[in-house]
PDB file of C-alpha atoms in Angstrom:
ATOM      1  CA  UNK A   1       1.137 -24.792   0.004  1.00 44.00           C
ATOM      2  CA  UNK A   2      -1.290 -23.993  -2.403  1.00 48.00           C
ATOM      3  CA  UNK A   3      -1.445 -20.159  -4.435  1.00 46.00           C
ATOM      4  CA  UNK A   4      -4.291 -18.282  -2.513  1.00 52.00           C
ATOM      5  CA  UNK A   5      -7.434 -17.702  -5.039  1.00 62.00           C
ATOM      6  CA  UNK A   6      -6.375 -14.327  -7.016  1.00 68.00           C
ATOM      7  CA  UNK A   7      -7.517 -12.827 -10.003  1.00 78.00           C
ATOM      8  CA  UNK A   8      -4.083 -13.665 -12.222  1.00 92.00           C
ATOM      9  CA  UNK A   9      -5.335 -15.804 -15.072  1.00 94.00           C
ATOM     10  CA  UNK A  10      -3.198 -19.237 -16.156  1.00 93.00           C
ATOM     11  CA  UNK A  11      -0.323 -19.027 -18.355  1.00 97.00           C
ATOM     12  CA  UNK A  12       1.181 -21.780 -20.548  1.00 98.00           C
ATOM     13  CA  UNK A  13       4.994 -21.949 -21.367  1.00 98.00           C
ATOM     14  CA  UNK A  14       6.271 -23.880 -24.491  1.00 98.00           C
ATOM     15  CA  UNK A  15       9.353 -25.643 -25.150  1.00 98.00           C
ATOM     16  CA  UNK A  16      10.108 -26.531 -28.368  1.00 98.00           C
ATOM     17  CA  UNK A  17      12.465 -29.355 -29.654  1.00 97.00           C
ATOM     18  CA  UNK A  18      13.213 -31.722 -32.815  1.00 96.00           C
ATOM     19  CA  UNK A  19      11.730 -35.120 -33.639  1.00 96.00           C
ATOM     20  CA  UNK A  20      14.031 -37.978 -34.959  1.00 95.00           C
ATOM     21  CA  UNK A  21      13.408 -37.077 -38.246  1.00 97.00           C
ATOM     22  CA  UNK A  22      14.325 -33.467 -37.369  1.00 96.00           C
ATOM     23  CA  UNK A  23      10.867 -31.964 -37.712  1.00 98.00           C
ATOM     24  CA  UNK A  24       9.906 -28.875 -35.070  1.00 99.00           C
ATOM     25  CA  UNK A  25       7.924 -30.443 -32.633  1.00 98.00           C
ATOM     26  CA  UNK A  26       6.641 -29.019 -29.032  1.00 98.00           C
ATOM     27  CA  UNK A  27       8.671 -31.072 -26.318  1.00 98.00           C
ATOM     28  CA  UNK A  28       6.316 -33.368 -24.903  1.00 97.00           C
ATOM     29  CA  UNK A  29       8.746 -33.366 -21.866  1.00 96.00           C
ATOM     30  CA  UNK A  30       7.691 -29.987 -20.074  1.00 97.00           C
ATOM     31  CA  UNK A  31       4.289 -29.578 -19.263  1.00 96.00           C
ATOM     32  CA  UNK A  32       2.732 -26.365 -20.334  1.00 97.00           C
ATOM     33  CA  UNK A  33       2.849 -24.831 -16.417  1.00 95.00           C
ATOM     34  CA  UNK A  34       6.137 -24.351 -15.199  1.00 94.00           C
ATOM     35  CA  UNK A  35       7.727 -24.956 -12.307  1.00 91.00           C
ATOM     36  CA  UNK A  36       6.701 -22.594  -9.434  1.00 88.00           C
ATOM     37  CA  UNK A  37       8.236 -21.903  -5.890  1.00 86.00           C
ATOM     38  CA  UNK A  38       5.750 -20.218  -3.090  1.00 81.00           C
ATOM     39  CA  UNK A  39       6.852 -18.945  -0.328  1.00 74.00           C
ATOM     40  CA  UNK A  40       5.675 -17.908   3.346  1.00 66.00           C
ATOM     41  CA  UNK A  41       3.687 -14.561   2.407  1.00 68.00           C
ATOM     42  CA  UNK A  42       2.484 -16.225  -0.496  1.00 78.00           C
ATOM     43  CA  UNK A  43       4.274 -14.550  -3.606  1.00 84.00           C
ATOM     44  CA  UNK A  44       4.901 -16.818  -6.181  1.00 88.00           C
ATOM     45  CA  UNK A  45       7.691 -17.206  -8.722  1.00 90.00           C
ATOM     46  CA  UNK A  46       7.815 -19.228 -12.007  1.00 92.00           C
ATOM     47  CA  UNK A  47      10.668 -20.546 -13.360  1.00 93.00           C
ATOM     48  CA  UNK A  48      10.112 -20.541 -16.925  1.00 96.00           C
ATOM     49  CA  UNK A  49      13.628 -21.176 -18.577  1.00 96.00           C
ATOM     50  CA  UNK A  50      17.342 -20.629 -17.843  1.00 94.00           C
ATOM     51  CA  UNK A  51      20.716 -21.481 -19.853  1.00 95.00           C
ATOM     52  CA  UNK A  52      23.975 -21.885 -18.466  1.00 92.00           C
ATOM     53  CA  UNK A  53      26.133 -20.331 -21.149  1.00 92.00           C
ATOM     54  CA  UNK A  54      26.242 -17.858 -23.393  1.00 90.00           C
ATOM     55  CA  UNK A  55      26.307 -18.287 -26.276  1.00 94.00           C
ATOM     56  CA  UNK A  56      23.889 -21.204 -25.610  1.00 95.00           C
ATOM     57  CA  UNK A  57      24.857 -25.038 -27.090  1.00 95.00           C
ATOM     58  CA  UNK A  58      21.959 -26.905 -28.464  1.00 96.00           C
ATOM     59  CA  UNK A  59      24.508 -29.471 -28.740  1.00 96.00           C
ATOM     60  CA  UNK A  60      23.092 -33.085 -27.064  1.00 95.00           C
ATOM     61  CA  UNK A  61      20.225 -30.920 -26.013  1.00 96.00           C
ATOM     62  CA  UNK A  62      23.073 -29.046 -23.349  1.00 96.00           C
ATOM     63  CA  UNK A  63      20.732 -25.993 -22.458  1.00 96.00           C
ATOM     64  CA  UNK A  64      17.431 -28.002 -21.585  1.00 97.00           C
ATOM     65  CA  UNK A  65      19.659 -30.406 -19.222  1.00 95.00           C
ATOM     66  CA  UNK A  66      21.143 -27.205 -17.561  1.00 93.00           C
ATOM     67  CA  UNK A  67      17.445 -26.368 -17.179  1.00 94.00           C
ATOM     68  CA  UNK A  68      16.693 -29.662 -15.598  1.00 94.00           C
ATOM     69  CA  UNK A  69      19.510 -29.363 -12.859  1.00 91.00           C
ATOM     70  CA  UNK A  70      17.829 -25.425 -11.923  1.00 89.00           C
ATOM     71  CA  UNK A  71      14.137 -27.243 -12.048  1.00 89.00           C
ATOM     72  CA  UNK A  72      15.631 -29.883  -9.883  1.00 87.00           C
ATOM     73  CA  UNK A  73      17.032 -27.597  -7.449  1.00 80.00           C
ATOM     74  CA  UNK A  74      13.810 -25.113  -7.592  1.00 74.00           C
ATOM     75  CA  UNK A  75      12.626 -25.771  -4.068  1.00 71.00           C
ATOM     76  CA  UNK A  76      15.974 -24.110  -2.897  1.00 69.00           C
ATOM     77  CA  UNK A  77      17.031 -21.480  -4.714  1.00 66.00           C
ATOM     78  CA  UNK A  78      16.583 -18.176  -3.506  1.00 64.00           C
ATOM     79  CA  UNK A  79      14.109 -15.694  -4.145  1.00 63.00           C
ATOM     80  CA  UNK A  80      16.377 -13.443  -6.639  1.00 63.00           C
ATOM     81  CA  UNK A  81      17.595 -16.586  -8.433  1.00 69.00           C
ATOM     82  CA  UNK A  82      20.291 -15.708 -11.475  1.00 72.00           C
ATOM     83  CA  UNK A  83      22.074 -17.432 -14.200  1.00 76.00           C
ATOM     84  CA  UNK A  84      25.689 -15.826 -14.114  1.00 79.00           C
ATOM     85  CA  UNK A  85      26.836 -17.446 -16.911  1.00 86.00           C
ATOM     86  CA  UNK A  86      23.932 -17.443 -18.800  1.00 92.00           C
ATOM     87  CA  UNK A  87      20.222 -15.938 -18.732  1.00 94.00           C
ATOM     88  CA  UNK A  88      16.935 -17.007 -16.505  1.00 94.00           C
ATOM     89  CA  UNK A  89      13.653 -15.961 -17.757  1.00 96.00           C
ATOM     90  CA  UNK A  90      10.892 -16.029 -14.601  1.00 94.00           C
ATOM     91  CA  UNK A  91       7.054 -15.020 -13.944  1.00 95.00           C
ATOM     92  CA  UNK A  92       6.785 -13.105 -10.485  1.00 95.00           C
ATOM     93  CA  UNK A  93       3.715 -12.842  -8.604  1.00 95.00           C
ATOM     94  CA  UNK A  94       2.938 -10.498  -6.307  1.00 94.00           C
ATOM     95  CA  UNK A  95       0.394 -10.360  -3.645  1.00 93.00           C
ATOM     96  CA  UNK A  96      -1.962  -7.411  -2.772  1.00 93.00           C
ATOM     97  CA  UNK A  97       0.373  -5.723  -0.192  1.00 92.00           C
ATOM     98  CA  UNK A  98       3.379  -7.141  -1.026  1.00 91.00           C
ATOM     99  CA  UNK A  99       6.936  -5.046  -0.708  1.00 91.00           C
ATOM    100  CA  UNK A 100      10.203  -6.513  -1.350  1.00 88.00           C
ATOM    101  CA  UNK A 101      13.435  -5.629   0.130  1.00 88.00           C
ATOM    102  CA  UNK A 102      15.574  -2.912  -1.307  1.00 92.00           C
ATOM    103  CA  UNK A 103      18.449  -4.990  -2.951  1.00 91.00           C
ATOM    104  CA  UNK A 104      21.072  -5.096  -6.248  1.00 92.00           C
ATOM    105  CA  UNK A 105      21.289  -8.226  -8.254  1.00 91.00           C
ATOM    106  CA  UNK A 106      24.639  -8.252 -10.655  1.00 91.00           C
ATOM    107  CA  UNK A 107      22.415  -8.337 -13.836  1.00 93.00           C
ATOM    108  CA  UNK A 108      20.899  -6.812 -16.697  1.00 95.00           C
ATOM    109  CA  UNK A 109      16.878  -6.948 -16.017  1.00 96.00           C
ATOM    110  CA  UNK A 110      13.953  -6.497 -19.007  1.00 98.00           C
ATOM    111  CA  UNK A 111      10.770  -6.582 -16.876  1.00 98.00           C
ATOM    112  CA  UNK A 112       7.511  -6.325 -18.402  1.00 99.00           C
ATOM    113  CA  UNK A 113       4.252  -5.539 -16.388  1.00 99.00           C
ATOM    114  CA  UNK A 114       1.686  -8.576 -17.326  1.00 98.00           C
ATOM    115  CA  UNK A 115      -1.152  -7.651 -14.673  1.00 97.00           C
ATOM    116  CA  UNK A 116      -2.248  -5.389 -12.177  1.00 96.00           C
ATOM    117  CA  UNK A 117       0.466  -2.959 -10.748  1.00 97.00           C
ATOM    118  CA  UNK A 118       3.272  -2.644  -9.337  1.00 98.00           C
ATOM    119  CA  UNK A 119       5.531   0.344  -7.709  1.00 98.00           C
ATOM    120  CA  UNK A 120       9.466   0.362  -8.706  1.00 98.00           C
ATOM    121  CA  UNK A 121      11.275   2.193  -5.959  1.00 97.00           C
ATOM    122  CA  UNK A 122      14.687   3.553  -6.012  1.00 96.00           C
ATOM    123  CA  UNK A 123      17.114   3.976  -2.910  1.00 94.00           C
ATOM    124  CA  UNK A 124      17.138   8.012  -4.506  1.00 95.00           C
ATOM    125  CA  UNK A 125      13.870   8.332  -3.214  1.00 95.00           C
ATOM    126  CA  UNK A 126      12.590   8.170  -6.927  1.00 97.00           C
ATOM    127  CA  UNK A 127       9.455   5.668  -7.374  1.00 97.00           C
ATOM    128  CA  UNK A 128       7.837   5.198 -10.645  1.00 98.00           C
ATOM    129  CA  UNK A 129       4.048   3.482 -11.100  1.00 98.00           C
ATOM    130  CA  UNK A 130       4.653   0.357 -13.599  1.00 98.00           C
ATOM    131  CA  UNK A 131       1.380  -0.879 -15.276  1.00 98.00           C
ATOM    132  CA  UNK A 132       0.199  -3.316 -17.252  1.00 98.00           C
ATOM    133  CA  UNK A 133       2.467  -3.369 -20.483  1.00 98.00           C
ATOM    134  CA  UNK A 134       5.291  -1.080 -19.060  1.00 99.00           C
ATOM    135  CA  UNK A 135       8.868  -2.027 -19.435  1.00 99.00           C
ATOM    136  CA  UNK A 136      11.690  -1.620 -16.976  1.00 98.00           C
ATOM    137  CA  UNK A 137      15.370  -2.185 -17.842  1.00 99.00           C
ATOM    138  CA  UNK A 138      16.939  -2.480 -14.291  1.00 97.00           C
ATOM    139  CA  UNK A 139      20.896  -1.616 -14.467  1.00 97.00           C
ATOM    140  CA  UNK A 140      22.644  -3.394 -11.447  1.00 94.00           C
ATOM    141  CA  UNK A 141      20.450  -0.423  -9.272  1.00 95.00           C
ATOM    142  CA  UNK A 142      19.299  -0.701  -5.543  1.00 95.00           C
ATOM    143  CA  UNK A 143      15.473  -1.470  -6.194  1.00 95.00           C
ATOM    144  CA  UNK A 144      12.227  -2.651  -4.245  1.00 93.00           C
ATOM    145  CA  UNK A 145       9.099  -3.580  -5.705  1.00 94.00           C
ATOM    146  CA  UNK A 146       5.726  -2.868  -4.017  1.00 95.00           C
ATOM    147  CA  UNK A 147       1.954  -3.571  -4.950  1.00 95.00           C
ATOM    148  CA  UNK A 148       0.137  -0.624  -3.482  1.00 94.00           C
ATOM    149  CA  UNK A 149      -3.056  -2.632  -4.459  1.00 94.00           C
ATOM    150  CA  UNK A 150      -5.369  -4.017  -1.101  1.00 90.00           C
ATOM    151  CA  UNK A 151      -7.359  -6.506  -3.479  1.00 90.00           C
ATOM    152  CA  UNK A 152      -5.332  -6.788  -7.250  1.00 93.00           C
ATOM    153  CA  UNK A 153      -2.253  -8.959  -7.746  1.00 95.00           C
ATOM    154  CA  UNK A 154       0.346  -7.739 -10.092  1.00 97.00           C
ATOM    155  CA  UNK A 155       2.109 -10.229 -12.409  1.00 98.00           C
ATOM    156  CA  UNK A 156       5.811  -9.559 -13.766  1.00 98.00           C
ATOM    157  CA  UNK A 157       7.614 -10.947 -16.379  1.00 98.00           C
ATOM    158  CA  UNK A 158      11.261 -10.742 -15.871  1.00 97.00           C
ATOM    159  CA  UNK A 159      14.563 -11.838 -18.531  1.00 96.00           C
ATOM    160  CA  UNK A 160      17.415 -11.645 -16.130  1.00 95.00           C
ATOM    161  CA  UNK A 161      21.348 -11.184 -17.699  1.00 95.00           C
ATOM    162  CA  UNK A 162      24.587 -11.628 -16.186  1.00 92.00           C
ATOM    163  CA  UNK A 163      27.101  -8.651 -16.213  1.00 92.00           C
ATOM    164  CA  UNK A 164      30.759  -8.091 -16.147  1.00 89.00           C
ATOM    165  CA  UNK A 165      32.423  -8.826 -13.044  1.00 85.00           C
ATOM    166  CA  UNK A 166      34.422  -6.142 -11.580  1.00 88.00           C
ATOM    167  CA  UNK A 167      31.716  -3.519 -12.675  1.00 90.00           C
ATOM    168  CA  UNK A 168      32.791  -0.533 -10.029  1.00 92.00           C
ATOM    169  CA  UNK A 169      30.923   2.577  -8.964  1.00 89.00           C
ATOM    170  CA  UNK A 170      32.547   6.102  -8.123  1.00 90.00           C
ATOM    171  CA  UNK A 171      35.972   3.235  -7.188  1.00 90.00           C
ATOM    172  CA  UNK A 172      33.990   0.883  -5.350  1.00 91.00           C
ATOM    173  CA  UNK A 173      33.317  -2.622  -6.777  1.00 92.00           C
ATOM    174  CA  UNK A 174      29.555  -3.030  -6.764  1.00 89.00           C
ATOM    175  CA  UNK A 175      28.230  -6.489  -4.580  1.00 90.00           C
ATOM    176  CA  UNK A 176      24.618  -7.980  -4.265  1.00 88.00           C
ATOM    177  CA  UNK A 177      23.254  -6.012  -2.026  1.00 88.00           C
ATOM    178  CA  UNK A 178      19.910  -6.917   0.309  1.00 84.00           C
ATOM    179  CA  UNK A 179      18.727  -4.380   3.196  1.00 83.00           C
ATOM    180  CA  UNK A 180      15.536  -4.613   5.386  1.00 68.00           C
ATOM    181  CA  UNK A 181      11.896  -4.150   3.561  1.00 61.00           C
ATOM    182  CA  UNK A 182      11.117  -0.511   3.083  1.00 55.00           C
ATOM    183  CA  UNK A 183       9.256   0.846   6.098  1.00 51.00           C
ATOM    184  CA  UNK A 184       5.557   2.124   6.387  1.00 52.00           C
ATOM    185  CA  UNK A 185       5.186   6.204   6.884  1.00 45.00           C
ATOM    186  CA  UNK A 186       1.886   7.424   8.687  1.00 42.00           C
ATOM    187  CA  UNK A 187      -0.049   7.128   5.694  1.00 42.00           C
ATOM    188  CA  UNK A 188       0.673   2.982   5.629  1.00 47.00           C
ATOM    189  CA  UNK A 189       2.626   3.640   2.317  1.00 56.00           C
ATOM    190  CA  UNK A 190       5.985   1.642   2.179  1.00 55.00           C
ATOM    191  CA  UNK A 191       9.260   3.932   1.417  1.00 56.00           C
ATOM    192  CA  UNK A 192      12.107   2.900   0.051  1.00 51.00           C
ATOM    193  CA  UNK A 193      15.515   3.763   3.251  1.00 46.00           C
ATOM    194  CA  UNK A 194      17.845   5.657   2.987  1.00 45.00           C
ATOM    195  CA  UNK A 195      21.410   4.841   1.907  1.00 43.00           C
ATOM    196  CA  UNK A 196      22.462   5.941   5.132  1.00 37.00           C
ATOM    197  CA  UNK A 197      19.818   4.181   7.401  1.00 39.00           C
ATOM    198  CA  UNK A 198      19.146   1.127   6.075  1.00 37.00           C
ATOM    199  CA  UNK A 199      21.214  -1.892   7.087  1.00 33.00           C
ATOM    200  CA  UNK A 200      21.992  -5.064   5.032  1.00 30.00           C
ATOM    201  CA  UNK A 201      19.911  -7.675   7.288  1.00 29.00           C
ATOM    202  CA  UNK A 202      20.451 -11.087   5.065  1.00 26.00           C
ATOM    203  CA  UNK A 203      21.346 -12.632   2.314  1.00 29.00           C
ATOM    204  CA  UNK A 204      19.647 -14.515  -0.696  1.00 30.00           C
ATOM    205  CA  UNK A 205      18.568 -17.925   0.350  1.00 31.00           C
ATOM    206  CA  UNK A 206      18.433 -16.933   4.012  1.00 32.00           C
ATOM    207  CA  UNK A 207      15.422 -17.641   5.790  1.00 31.00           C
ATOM    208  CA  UNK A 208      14.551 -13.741   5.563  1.00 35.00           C
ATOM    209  CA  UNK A 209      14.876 -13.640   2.323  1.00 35.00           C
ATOM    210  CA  UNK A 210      12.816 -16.403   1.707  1.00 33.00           C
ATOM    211  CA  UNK A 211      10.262 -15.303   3.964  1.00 33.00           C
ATOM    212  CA  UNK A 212      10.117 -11.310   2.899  1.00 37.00           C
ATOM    213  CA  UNK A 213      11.011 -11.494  -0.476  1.00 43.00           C
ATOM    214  CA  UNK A 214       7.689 -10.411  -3.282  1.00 48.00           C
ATOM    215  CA  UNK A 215       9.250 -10.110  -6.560  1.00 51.00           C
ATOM    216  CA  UNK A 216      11.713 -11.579  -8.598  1.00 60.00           C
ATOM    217  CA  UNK A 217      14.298  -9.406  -9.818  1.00 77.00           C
TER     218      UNK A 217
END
């Protein structure tokens, strides 16, 4: 399945490594385009890097063959894909239309606007307008993303962290959480349910998921 024609421009991602003789080099073992999952309604997401510990070993080259087992794995791992013993950094592209699910990942999220737009809403109610260059730092909260646009993609760029287990919330211990995609109101414009209406539906990796789900974290 090939990434419909959109105007998101090419990006390269480089690894760099050591020579025998020690010397910086670029790895010549990861090609400049990294590996990318598509899925059914044609958002895209790019998996750029991940480690597996923290802090990470270099030693034996232990974080790039960490990398190697998620790269190998790519074509199954769900939509909102985390590292929880380490960090993941991804490229998520969304399609003109696209609206994710209102969910919680267990992580610490920097996301940074590349292209286009995108809308962050809250389960408050709350919705802010991210564009191009604006910076979100997403706290464990319920979230879904949604590209207003009819005809512009919008292109995030997302550095995902694990948390603390246990983290609690007025004496509950918080959980990934993943309800249905926000619903349209009269005007067409997605809103973000309720807490008290909306009903977990699936799970990451389901075929839901993978079939609903427009943004990466």
């Amino acid at each position: 399945m090939a990434l419909p024609t959109n105007n998101l421009p090419q990006y390269s991602r480089y690894i760099t490594a050591h020579d025998s003789n020690g010397l910086s080099i670029f790895s010549p073992a990861y090609d400049p385009s990294a590996p990318k999952r598509l899925y059914p309604n044609n958002s895209a997401f790019h998996l750029d890097y991940t480690t597996s510990s923290t802090p990470v070993s270099f030693t034996s080259n232990a974080d790039l063959k960490a990398y190697d087992s998620d790269v190998a794995r790519c074509e199954s791992l769900a939509p909102y894909f985390t590292a929880p013993n380490g960090s993941a950094i991804r490229h998520a592209d969304t399609p003109p239309g696209g609206v994710s699910p209102m969910h919680r990942t267990l992580t610490l999220d920097y996301g940074i606007v590349l292209e286009g737009e995108i809308d962050l809403m809250l389960d408050s109610g709350e919705v802010r307008n991210l564009k191009r260059g604006d910076t979100i730092i997403q706290r464990g909260t319920m979230h879904a993303w949604r590209n207003r646009s009819e005809t512009e993609w919008a292109r995030m760029l997302f550095i995902i962290l694990p948390i603390e287990e246990g983290w609690e919330m007025n004496g509950q211990v918080m959980k990934e959480e993943f309800r249905a995609p926000p619903v349209k109101n009269e005007r067409g414009d997605a809103n973000p349910p309720s807490n008290t209406d909306a009903k977990p539906t699936f799970s990451p990796g389901s075929a839901d998921a993978t079939t609903q789900a427009t943004s990466g974290a």
